[in-house]
PDB file of C-alpha atoms and ligand atoms in Angstrom:
ATOM      1  CA  MET A  86      22.049  10.289  -0.548  1.00  0.00           C
ATOM      2  CA  GLU A  87      19.580  13.112  -0.836  1.00  0.00           C
ATOM      3  CA  ASN A  88      19.673  15.436  -3.843  1.00  0.00           C
ATOM      4  CA  THR A  89      17.512  17.692  -6.029  1.00  0.00           C
ATOM      5  CA  ARG A  90      14.083  18.344  -4.682  1.00  0.00           C
ATOM      6  CA  GLN A  91      11.242  19.819  -6.691  1.00  0.00           C
ATOM      7  CA  LEU A  92       8.420  21.337  -4.690  1.00  0.00           C
ATOM      8  CA  VAL A  93       5.003  21.236  -6.349  1.00  0.00           C
ATOM      9  CA  ARG A  94       2.738  23.390  -4.208  1.00  0.00           C
ATOM     10  CA  GLY A  95      -0.843  22.170  -3.866  1.00  0.00           C
ATOM     11  CA  ALA A  96      -0.182  18.818  -5.585  1.00  0.00           C
ATOM     12  CA  GLY A  97      -0.201  16.746  -2.392  1.00  0.00           C
ATOM     13  CA  LEU A  98      -3.337  15.578  -0.578  1.00  0.00           C
ATOM     14  CA  TRP A  99      -6.009  18.187   0.239  1.00  0.00           C
ATOM     15  CA  GLY A 100      -3.990  20.976  -1.380  1.00  0.00           C
ATOM     16  CA  SER A 101      -0.805  20.275   0.583  1.00  0.00           C
ATOM     17  CA  ASP A 102       2.543  19.949  -1.177  1.00  0.00           C
ATOM     18  CA  LEU A 103       4.240  17.296  -3.277  1.00  0.00           C
ATOM     19  CA  MET A 104       8.018  17.007  -2.949  1.00  0.00           C
ATOM     20  CA  VAL A 105       9.730  15.110  -5.730  1.00  0.00           C
ATOM     21  CA  PHE A 106      13.307  13.981  -5.101  1.00  0.00           C
ATOM     22  CA  ASP A 107      15.570  12.636  -7.831  1.00  0.00           C
ATOM     23  CA  SER A 108      16.758   9.998  -5.434  1.00  0.00           C
ATOM     24  CA  LEU A 109      16.211   8.966  -1.827  1.00  0.00           C
ATOM     25  CA  PRO A 110      17.109   5.836   0.111  1.00  0.00           C
ATOM     26  CA  SER A 111      13.492   5.569   1.303  1.00  0.00           C
ATOM     27  CA  THR A 112      10.619   8.048   1.080  1.00  0.00           C
ATOM     28  CA  ASN A 113       9.203   6.680   4.349  1.00  0.00           C
ATOM     29  CA  ALA A 114      12.556   7.141   6.121  1.00  0.00           C
ATOM     30  CA  TRP A 115      12.880  10.702   4.777  1.00  0.00           C
ATOM     31  CA  ALA A 116       9.342  11.636   5.831  1.00  0.00           C
ATOM     32  CA  LEU A 117       9.863  10.194   9.312  1.00  0.00           C
ATOM     33  CA  GLU A 118      13.188  12.041   9.699  1.00  0.00           C
ATOM     34  CA  HIS A 119      11.578  15.318   8.621  1.00  0.00           C
ATOM     35  CA  ALA A 120       8.334  14.829  10.528  1.00  0.00           C
ATOM     36  CA  GLY A 121       8.541  18.239  12.191  1.00  0.00           C
ATOM     37  CA  GLU A 122       8.721  20.117   8.868  1.00  0.00           C
ATOM     38  CA  LEU A 123       5.917  18.289   7.126  1.00  0.00           C
ATOM     39  CA  LYS A 124       2.252  19.200   7.008  1.00  0.00           C
ATOM     40  CA  HIS A 125      -0.806  17.000   6.972  1.00  0.00           C
ATOM     41  CA  GLY A 126      -1.324  15.860   3.377  1.00  0.00           C
ATOM     42  CA  ASP A 127       2.248  16.481   2.191  1.00  0.00           C
ATOM     43  CA  VAL A 128       3.547  13.808  -0.175  1.00  0.00           C
ATOM     44  CA  VAL A 129       7.196  12.810  -0.566  1.00  0.00           C
ATOM     45  CA  ARG A 130       8.048  11.081  -3.825  1.00  0.00           C
ATOM     46  CA  ALA A 131      11.379   9.731  -5.076  1.00  0.00           C
ATOM     47  CA  ILE A 132      12.028   9.086  -8.777  1.00  0.00           C
ATOM     48  CA  ARG A 133      14.677   6.570  -7.678  1.00  0.00           C
ATOM     49  CA  GLN A 134      14.562   4.858  -4.313  1.00  0.00           C
ATOM     50  CA  SER A 135      17.681   2.896  -3.385  1.00  0.00           C
ATOM     51  CA  THR A 136      16.802   1.133  -0.132  1.00  0.00           C
ATOM     52  CA  GLY A 137      13.028   1.105   0.055  1.00  0.00           C
ATOM     53  CA  ARG A 138      11.627  -0.859   2.930  1.00  0.00           C
ATOM     54  CA  GLY A 139       8.677  -3.185   3.222  1.00  0.00           C
ATOM     55  CA  ARG A 140       6.886  -4.995   6.019  1.00  0.00           C
ATOM     56  CA  PHE A 141       8.854  -7.327   8.313  1.00  0.00           C
ATOM     57  CA  ASP A 142      12.177  -5.612   7.432  1.00  0.00           C
ATOM     58  CA  ARG A 143      11.965  -6.710   3.830  1.00  0.00           C
ATOM     59  CA  THR A 144      13.383  -4.505   1.108  1.00  0.00           C
ATOM     60  CA  TRP A 145      11.246  -2.921  -1.572  1.00  0.00           C
ATOM     61  CA  VAL A 146      13.040  -2.964  -4.904  1.00  0.00           C
ATOM     62  CA  SER A 147      12.279  -0.223  -7.458  1.00  0.00           C
ATOM     63  CA  PRO A 148      15.235   0.218  -9.780  1.00  0.00           C
ATOM     64  CA  GLY A 149      15.744   3.238 -12.036  1.00  0.00           C
ATOM     65  CA  LYS A 150      12.748   5.362 -12.920  1.00  0.00           C
ATOM     66  CA  CYS A 151      10.417   2.430 -13.419  1.00  0.00           C
ATOM     67  CA  CYS A 152       8.192   2.769 -10.439  1.00  0.00           C
ATOM     68  CA  LEU A 153       6.116   4.990  -8.268  1.00  0.00           C
ATOM     69  CA  THR A 154       7.458   5.315  -4.729  1.00  0.00           C
ATOM     70  CA  LEU A 155       5.876   7.832  -2.415  1.00  0.00           C
ATOM     71  CA  SER A 156       4.930   8.533   1.177  1.00  0.00           C
ATOM     72  CA  ALA A 157       1.862  10.483   2.215  1.00  0.00           C
ATOM     73  CA  VAL A 158       1.913  12.315   5.550  1.00  0.00           C
ATOM     74  CA  LEU A 159      -1.172  12.063   7.737  1.00  0.00           C
ATOM     75  CA  LYS A 160      -1.211  13.979  10.982  1.00  0.00           C
ATOM     76  CA  SER A 161      -3.711  12.783  13.559  1.00  0.00           C
ATOM     77  CA  GLY A 162      -6.047  15.324  15.042  1.00  0.00           C
ATOM     78  CA  ALA A 163      -6.119  17.030  11.652  1.00  0.00           C
ATOM     79  CA  GLN A 164      -7.354  13.811  10.105  1.00  0.00           C
ATOM     80  CA  ASP A 165      -9.449  10.978  11.438  1.00  0.00           C
ATOM     81  CA  THR A 166      -8.821   8.003   9.247  1.00  0.00           C
ATOM     82  CA  SER A 167     -10.659   5.705  11.665  1.00  0.00           C
ATOM     83  CA  GLY A 168      -7.531   4.144  13.076  1.00  0.00           C
ATOM     84  CA  ASP A 169      -4.157   3.132  11.717  1.00  0.00           C
ATOM     85  CA  ALA A 170      -5.215  -0.475  11.108  1.00  0.00           C
ATOM     86  CA  LEU A 171      -7.694   0.702   8.499  1.00  0.00           C
ATOM     87  CA  LEU A 172      -5.225   2.869   6.627  1.00  0.00           C
ATOM     88  CA  LEU A 173      -3.564  -0.063   4.897  1.00  0.00           C
ATOM     89  CA  PRO A 174      -6.848  -1.365   3.473  1.00  0.00           C
ATOM     90  CA  VAL A 175      -7.994   2.164   2.608  1.00  0.00           C
ATOM     91  CA  ALA A 176      -4.753   2.726   0.664  1.00  0.00           C
ATOM     92  CA  ALA A 177      -5.108  -0.685  -1.007  1.00  0.00           C
ATOM     93  CA  ILE A 178      -8.644   0.238  -2.102  1.00  0.00           C
ATOM     94  CA  ALA A 179      -7.293   3.525  -3.526  1.00  0.00           C
ATOM     95  CA  LEU A 180      -4.639   1.585  -5.465  1.00  0.00           C
ATOM     96  CA  ARG A 181      -7.267  -0.822  -6.776  1.00  0.00           C
ATOM     97  CA  ASN A 182      -9.391   2.109  -7.956  1.00  0.00           C
ATOM     98  CA  ALA A 183      -6.431   3.878  -9.577  1.00  0.00           C
ATOM     99  CA  LEU A 184      -5.344   0.695 -11.370  1.00  0.00           C
ATOM    100  CA  LYS A 185      -8.864   0.285 -12.718  1.00  0.00           C
ATOM    101  CA  GLU A 186      -8.523   3.678 -14.424  1.00  0.00           C
ATOM    102  CA  PHE A 187      -5.562   2.229 -16.317  1.00  0.00           C
ATOM    103  CA  GLY A 188      -7.406  -0.913 -17.375  1.00  0.00           C
ATOM    104  CA  LEU A 189      -6.121  -3.252 -14.651  1.00  0.00           C
ATOM    105  CA  THR A 190      -8.257  -5.387 -12.343  1.00  0.00           C
ATOM    106  CA  ALA A 191      -6.584  -5.732  -8.968  1.00  0.00           C
ATOM    107  CA  MET A 192      -7.320  -8.121  -6.119  1.00  0.00           C
ATOM    108  CA  LEU A 193      -6.551  -7.339  -2.503  1.00  0.00           C
ATOM    109  CA  LYS A 194      -4.719  -9.624  -0.093  1.00  0.00           C
ATOM    110  CA  TRP A 195      -4.827  -8.741   3.592  1.00  0.00           C
ATOM    111  CA  PRO A 196      -3.283  -6.636   4.932  1.00  0.00           C
ATOM    112  CA  ASN A 197      -1.341  -4.659   2.330  1.00  0.00           C
ATOM    113  CA  ASP A 198      -0.933  -6.477  -0.952  1.00  0.00           C
ATOM    114  CA  VAL A 199      -2.395  -5.397  -4.258  1.00  0.00           C
ATOM    115  CA  LEU A 200      -2.255  -8.190  -6.831  1.00  0.00           C
ATOM    116  CA  VAL A 201      -2.882  -8.368 -10.551  1.00  0.00           C
ATOM    117  CA  ALA A 202      -3.125 -11.795 -12.193  1.00  0.00           C
ATOM    118  CA  GLY A 203      -2.109 -13.332  -8.846  1.00  0.00           C
ATOM    119  CA  LYS A 204       1.134 -11.356  -8.675  1.00  0.00           C
ATOM    120  CA  LYS A 205       2.123  -8.459  -6.451  1.00  0.00           C
ATOM    121  CA  ILE A 206       1.970  -5.104  -8.227  1.00  0.00           C
ATOM    122  CA  ALA A 207       2.008  -2.783  -5.212  1.00  0.00           C
ATOM    123  CA  GLY A 208       2.822  -2.732  -1.518  1.00  0.00           C
ATOM    124  CA  ILE A 209       1.953  -0.385   1.326  1.00  0.00           C
ATOM    125  CA  LEU A 210       3.863   0.323   4.519  1.00  0.00           C
ATOM    126  CA  ALA A 211       2.436   2.529   7.285  1.00  0.00           C
ATOM    127  CA  GLU A 212       4.877   3.851   9.888  1.00  0.00           C
ATOM    128  CA  SER A 213       4.233   6.356  12.647  1.00  0.00           C
ATOM    129  CA  VAL A 214       5.948   8.979  14.783  1.00  0.00           C
ATOM    130  CA  THR A 215       4.089   9.305  18.054  1.00  0.00           C
ATOM    131  CA  ALA A 216       5.800  12.542  19.136  1.00  0.00           C
ATOM    132  CA  ASN A 217       4.495  14.349  16.071  1.00  0.00           C
ATOM    133  CA  SER A 218       1.246  12.353  15.952  1.00  0.00           C
ATOM    134  CA  MET A 219       2.128  11.585  12.378  1.00  0.00           C
ATOM    135  CA  LEU A 220       1.548   8.591  10.217  1.00  0.00           C
ATOM    136  CA  VAL A 221       3.528   7.983   7.049  1.00  0.00           C
ATOM    137  CA  LEU A 222       1.741   5.954   4.430  1.00  0.00           C
ATOM    138  CA  GLY A 223       4.331   4.566   2.027  1.00  0.00           C
ATOM    139  CA  ILE A 224       3.203   3.200  -1.323  1.00  0.00           C
ATOM    140  CA  GLY A 225       5.262   1.382  -3.909  1.00  0.00           C
ATOM    141  CA  LEU A 226       3.692   0.637  -7.297  1.00  0.00           C
ATOM    142  CA  ASN A 227       5.466  -1.240 -10.077  1.00  0.00           C
ATOM    143  CA  VAL A 228       4.656   0.854 -13.128  1.00  0.00           C
ATOM    144  CA  ASN A 229       7.094   0.316 -16.012  1.00  0.00           C
ATOM    145  CA  ILE A 230       9.410  -2.382 -14.731  1.00  0.00           C
ATOM    146  CA  THR A 231       9.885  -5.029 -17.422  1.00  0.00           C
ATOM    147  CA  ALA A 232       9.490  -8.812 -17.212  1.00  0.00           C
ATOM    148  CA  PRO A 233      13.253  -9.471 -17.630  1.00  0.00           C
ATOM    149  CA  ALA A 234      14.047  -6.972 -14.865  1.00  0.00           C
ATOM    150  CA  LEU A 235      11.460  -8.608 -12.589  1.00  0.00           C
ATOM    151  CA  SER A 236      12.736 -12.107 -13.301  1.00  0.00           C
ATOM    152  CA  GLY A 237      16.179 -11.191 -11.944  1.00  0.00           C
ATOM    153  CA  MET A 238      14.782 -10.292  -8.544  1.00  0.00           C
ATOM    154  CA  THR A 239      13.828 -12.356  -5.539  1.00  0.00           C
ATOM    155  CA  PHE A 240      10.615 -11.519  -3.731  1.00  0.00           C
ATOM    156  CA  GLU A 241       8.566 -13.337  -1.136  1.00  0.00           C
ATOM    157  CA  GLN A 242       5.820 -13.588  -3.748  1.00  0.00           C
ATOM    158  CA  PRO A 243       5.857 -13.294  -7.543  1.00  0.00           C
ATOM    159  CA  PRO A 244       5.844  -9.654  -8.714  1.00  0.00           C
ATOM    160  CA  THR A 245       4.360  -7.969 -11.761  1.00  0.00           C
ATOM    161  CA  SER A 246       4.009  -4.435 -13.113  1.00  0.00           C
ATOM    162  CA  MET A 247       1.443  -2.327 -14.967  1.00  0.00           C
ATOM    163  CA  ALA A 248       3.639  -2.503 -18.079  1.00  0.00           C
ATOM    164  CA  VAL A 249       3.916  -6.291 -17.947  1.00  0.00           C
ATOM    165  CA  GLU A 250       0.165  -6.760 -17.505  1.00  0.00           C
ATOM    166  CA  ARG A 251      -0.893  -4.268 -20.173  1.00  0.00           C
ATOM    167  CA  ALA A 252       2.056  -4.684 -22.577  1.00  0.00           C
ATOM    168  CA  ARG A 253       2.641  -0.923 -22.765  1.00  0.00           C
ATOM    169  CA  LEU A 254       4.452   1.785 -20.851  1.00  0.00           C
ATOM    170  CA  PHE A 255       2.672   4.275 -18.581  1.00  0.00           C
ATOM    171  CA  ASP A 256       3.326   7.908 -17.689  1.00  0.00           C
ATOM    172  CA  VAL A 257       4.454   7.594 -14.053  1.00  0.00           C
ATOM    173  CA  ASP A 258       3.519  11.234 -13.267  1.00  0.00           C
ATOM    174  CA  LEU A 259      -0.001  10.600 -14.499  1.00  0.00           C
ATOM    175  CA  VAL A 260      -0.244   7.403 -12.443  1.00  0.00           C
ATOM    176  CA  CYS A 261       0.948   9.392  -9.414  1.00  0.00           C
ATOM    177  CA  ARG A 262      -1.702  12.087  -9.896  1.00  0.00           C
ATOM    178  CA  ARG A 263      -4.448   9.481 -10.318  1.00  0.00           C
ATOM    179  CA  LEU A 264      -3.346   7.581  -7.215  1.00  0.00           C
ATOM    180  CA  LEU A 265      -3.281  10.714  -5.039  1.00  0.00           C
ATOM    181  CA  ILE A 266      -6.788  11.637  -6.187  1.00  0.00           C
ATOM    182  CA  ASP A 267      -8.021   8.118  -5.387  1.00  0.00           C
ATOM    183  CA  LEU A 268      -6.229   8.089  -2.027  1.00  0.00           C
ATOM    184  CA  GLU A 269      -7.860  11.354  -1.027  1.00  0.00           C
ATOM    185  CA  LYS A 270     -11.253  10.048  -2.140  1.00  0.00           C
ATOM    186  CA  ALA A 271     -10.845   6.712  -0.313  1.00  0.00           C
ATOM    187  CA  ILE A 272      -9.912   8.439   2.971  1.00  0.00           C
ATOM    188  CA  GLU A 273     -12.837  10.860   2.652  1.00  0.00           C
ATOM    189  CA  PHE A 274     -15.224   8.014   1.800  1.00  0.00           C
ATOM    190  CA  THR A 275     -14.164   6.233   4.998  1.00  0.00           C
ATOM    191  CA  GLN A 276     -14.678   9.368   7.075  1.00  0.00           C
ATOM    192  CA  GLN A 277     -18.149   9.867   5.644  1.00  0.00           C
ATOM    193  CA  ASN A 278     -19.308   6.251   5.691  1.00  0.00           C
ATOM    194  CA  GLY A 279     -17.528   4.865   8.741  1.00  0.00           C
ATOM    195  CA  PRO A 280     -15.075   1.990   9.265  1.00  0.00           C
ATOM    196  CA  ALA A 281     -17.543  -0.732   8.225  1.00  0.00           C
ATOM    197  CA  SER A 282     -17.510   0.720   4.707  1.00  0.00           C
ATOM    198  CA  VAL A 283     -13.839  -0.271   4.345  1.00  0.00           C
ATOM    199  CA  ALA A 284     -14.576  -3.961   4.943  1.00  0.00           C
ATOM    200  CA  ALA A 285     -17.487  -3.772   2.493  1.00  0.00           C
ATOM    201  CA  ARG A 286     -15.350  -2.225  -0.264  1.00  0.00           C
ATOM    202  CA  TRP A 287     -12.482  -4.619   0.496  1.00  0.00           C
ATOM    203  CA  LYS A 288     -14.811  -7.598   0.053  1.00  0.00           C
ATOM    204  CA  GLU A 289     -15.490  -6.616  -3.569  1.00  0.00           C
ATOM    205  CA  ASN A 290     -11.940  -7.675  -4.519  1.00  0.00           C
ATOM    206  CA  ASP A 291     -10.813  -9.826  -1.583  1.00  0.00           C
ATOM    207  CA  CYS A 292      -8.631 -12.598  -3.022  1.00  0.00           C
ATOM    208  CA  LEU A 293      -8.709 -14.682   0.180  1.00  0.00           C
ATOM    209  CA  ILE A 294     -12.455 -15.378   0.167  1.00  0.00           C
ATOM    210  CA  GLY A 295     -13.116 -19.134   0.242  1.00  0.00           C
ATOM    211  CA  ARG A 296      -9.503 -20.044   0.923  1.00  0.00           C
ATOM    212  CA  THR A 297      -7.685 -21.962   3.601  1.00  0.00           C
ATOM    213  CA  ILE A 298      -4.825 -19.802   4.778  1.00  0.00           C
ATOM    214  CA  ALA A 299      -1.889 -19.743   7.171  1.00  0.00           C
ATOM    215  CA  VAL A 300      -1.271 -16.561   9.137  1.00  0.00           C
ATOM    216  CA  LYS A 301       2.271 -16.219  10.415  1.00  0.00           C
ATOM    217  CA  GLY A 302       2.305 -13.916  13.411  1.00  0.00           C
ATOM    218  CA  GLN A 303       5.171 -12.938  15.687  1.00  0.00           C
ATOM    219  CA  GLN A 304       4.687 -15.979  17.946  1.00  0.00           C
ATOM    220  CA  ASP A 305       3.297 -18.754  15.781  1.00  0.00           C
ATOM    221  CA  THR A 306       1.520 -19.715  12.573  1.00  0.00           C
ATOM    222  CA  VAL A 307      -2.208 -20.438  12.596  1.00  0.00           C
ATOM    223  CA  THR A 308      -3.996 -22.273   9.794  1.00  0.00           C
ATOM    224  CA  GLY A 309      -7.704 -22.086   9.089  1.00  0.00           C
ATOM    225  CA  ARG A 310     -10.550 -20.989   6.875  1.00  0.00           C
ATOM    226  CA  TYR A 311     -10.450 -17.293   6.014  1.00  0.00           C
ATOM    227  CA  ASP A 312     -13.420 -15.504   7.535  1.00  0.00           C
ATOM    228  CA  GLY A 313     -13.031 -12.003   6.119  1.00  0.00           C
ATOM    229  CA  MET A 314     -11.544  -8.680   7.096  1.00  0.00           C
ATOM    230  CA  GLN A 315     -13.407  -7.154  10.034  1.00  0.00           C
ATOM    231  CA  ALA A 316     -14.692  -3.589  10.361  1.00  0.00           C
ATOM    232  CA  ASP A 317     -11.679  -2.699  12.532  1.00  0.00           C
ATOM    233  CA  GLY A 318      -9.205  -4.057   9.956  1.00  0.00           C
ATOM    234  CA  GLN A 319      -8.438  -7.365  11.690  1.00  0.00           C
ATOM    235  CA  LEU A 320      -8.274 -10.612   9.740  1.00  0.00           C
ATOM    236  CA  ALA A 321     -10.585 -13.387  10.972  1.00  0.00           C
ATOM    237  CA  LEU A 322     -10.059 -17.092  10.452  1.00  0.00           C
ATOM    238  CA  VAL A 323     -11.717 -20.229  11.798  1.00  0.00           C
ATOM    239  CA  ASP A 324      -9.089 -22.749  12.904  1.00  0.00           C
ATOM    240  CA  ALA A 325      -9.219 -26.574  12.740  1.00  0.00           C
ATOM    241  CA  ALA A 326     -10.922 -26.707  16.168  1.00  0.00           C
ATOM    242  CA  GLY A 327     -13.655 -24.354  14.914  1.00  0.00           C
ATOM    243  CA  LYS A 328     -12.358 -21.442  16.974  1.00  0.00           C
ATOM    244  CA  ARG A 329     -12.548 -17.992  15.448  1.00  0.00           C
ATOM    245  CA  ARG A 330      -9.192 -16.189  15.627  1.00  0.00           C
ATOM    246  CA  LEU A 331      -8.475 -12.523  14.962  1.00  0.00           C
ATOM    247  CA  PHE A 332      -5.195 -10.948  13.812  1.00  0.00           C
ATOM    248  CA  TRP A 333      -4.007  -7.353  13.746  1.00  0.00           C
ATOM    249  CA  SER A 334      -0.944  -8.244  11.718  1.00  0.00           C
ATOM    250  CA  GLY A 335       0.747 -11.210  10.080  1.00  0.00           C
ATOM    251  CA  ASP A 336       1.930 -12.732   6.860  1.00  0.00           C
ATOM    252  CA  VAL A 337      -0.707 -14.687   4.957  1.00  0.00           C
ATOM    253  CA  THR A 338      -0.080 -17.726   2.772  1.00  0.00           C
ATOM    254  CA  VAL A 339      -2.824 -19.456   0.810  1.00  0.00           C
ATOM    255  CA  MET A 340      -2.808 -23.187   1.672  1.00  0.00           C
ATOM    256  CA  LEU A 341      -5.825 -24.579  -0.169  1.00  0.00           C
ATOM    257  CA  ASN A 342      -8.200 -23.687  -3.003  1.00  0.00           C
ATOM    258  CA  GLY A 343      -5.581 -22.150  -5.241  1.00  0.00           C
ATOM    259  CA  GLU A 344      -3.388 -19.103  -5.207  1.00  0.00           C
ATOM    260  CA  CYS A 345      -4.686 -15.559  -5.082  1.00  0.00           C
TER     261      CYS A 345
HETATM  262  C1  BTN B 495       5.392  -4.243   1.478  1.00  0.00           C
HETATM  263  O1  BTN B 495       4.779  -4.772   0.543  1.00  0.00           O
HETATM  264  O2  BTN B 495       5.990  -4.926   2.327  1.00  0.00           O
HETATM  265  C2  BTN B 495       5.380  -2.753   1.599  1.00  0.00           C
HETATM  266  C3  BTN B 495       6.239  -2.060   0.585  1.00  0.00           C
HETATM  267  C4  BTN B 495       6.184  -0.554   0.698  1.00  0.00           C
HETATM  268  C5  BTN B 495       7.168   0.144  -0.221  1.00  0.00           C
HETATM  269  C6  BTN B 495       6.993   1.632  -0.221  1.00  0.00           C
HETATM  270  S1  BTN B 495       7.896   2.390  -1.527  1.00  0.00           S
HETATM  271  C7  BTN B 495       7.594   3.965  -0.853  1.00  0.00           C
HETATM  272  C8  BTN B 495       7.722   3.844   0.651  1.00  0.00           C
HETATM  273  N1  BTN B 495       9.097   4.021   1.074  1.00  0.00           N
HETATM  274  C9  BTN B 495       9.630   2.905   1.564  1.00  0.00           C
HETATM  275  O3  BTN B 495      10.796   2.766   1.980  1.00  0.00           O
HETATM  276  N2  BTN B 495       8.715   1.917   1.554  1.00  0.00           N
HETATM  277  C10 BTN B 495       7.435   2.376   1.037  1.00  0.00           C
END
């Protein structure tokens, strides 16, 4: 169900617009459905999102007004973000930087997880429309969701929120503004410094360094020693036979040397 929409001109990325809906099933779904009407840099935010989606057809739960759920529109040609594969890490770096402003130290887990104290605080989902050469970068950040509310939910990995980690509530509008500033900066930094700069910045807070991991791809699961995120965004691991393997996508589980 779609309802009231507030248009905040100039509050999106690079002076584009921010649309704030009271409620949407999914900001990514709405942006993809309205691809033709949206401009590069427009941001679609929902105060309540009822059926948010995550990677691998998972659902993204963000009840009530607790959380930040938004989708940023990036139109190719107008914007070179050095390839779609790098957008997830670039957005994760922006989230890490924004969280730092609010006193939280985040770690990054390839390809799209932002963790605080080993628990997932944010997720990113990039989806594209080829006909409109548009990429929708969906971001979900747990801002004020409480520990009891989190404990009643089932996730593929333990969740947390800014409020749980800092024992205080946050102004979600302020968090949104900060995140959009950091997202803009992170994309511009990548354009100016090239794709290799993403891997370098990722490494500063890469929670998989030194770990033995399992990467579950579409065909099979491969176990090995994590060997870093590459300049093109791929994950590298060295398997039991000493062979270096590269992955564009997959689900990562830490097998040895502790959790993230
Ligand atoms: C994941 O961790 O699997 C990705 C979660 C992405 C959730 C965000 S919330 C805003 C945007 N709209 C959606 O339906 N999903 C993304």
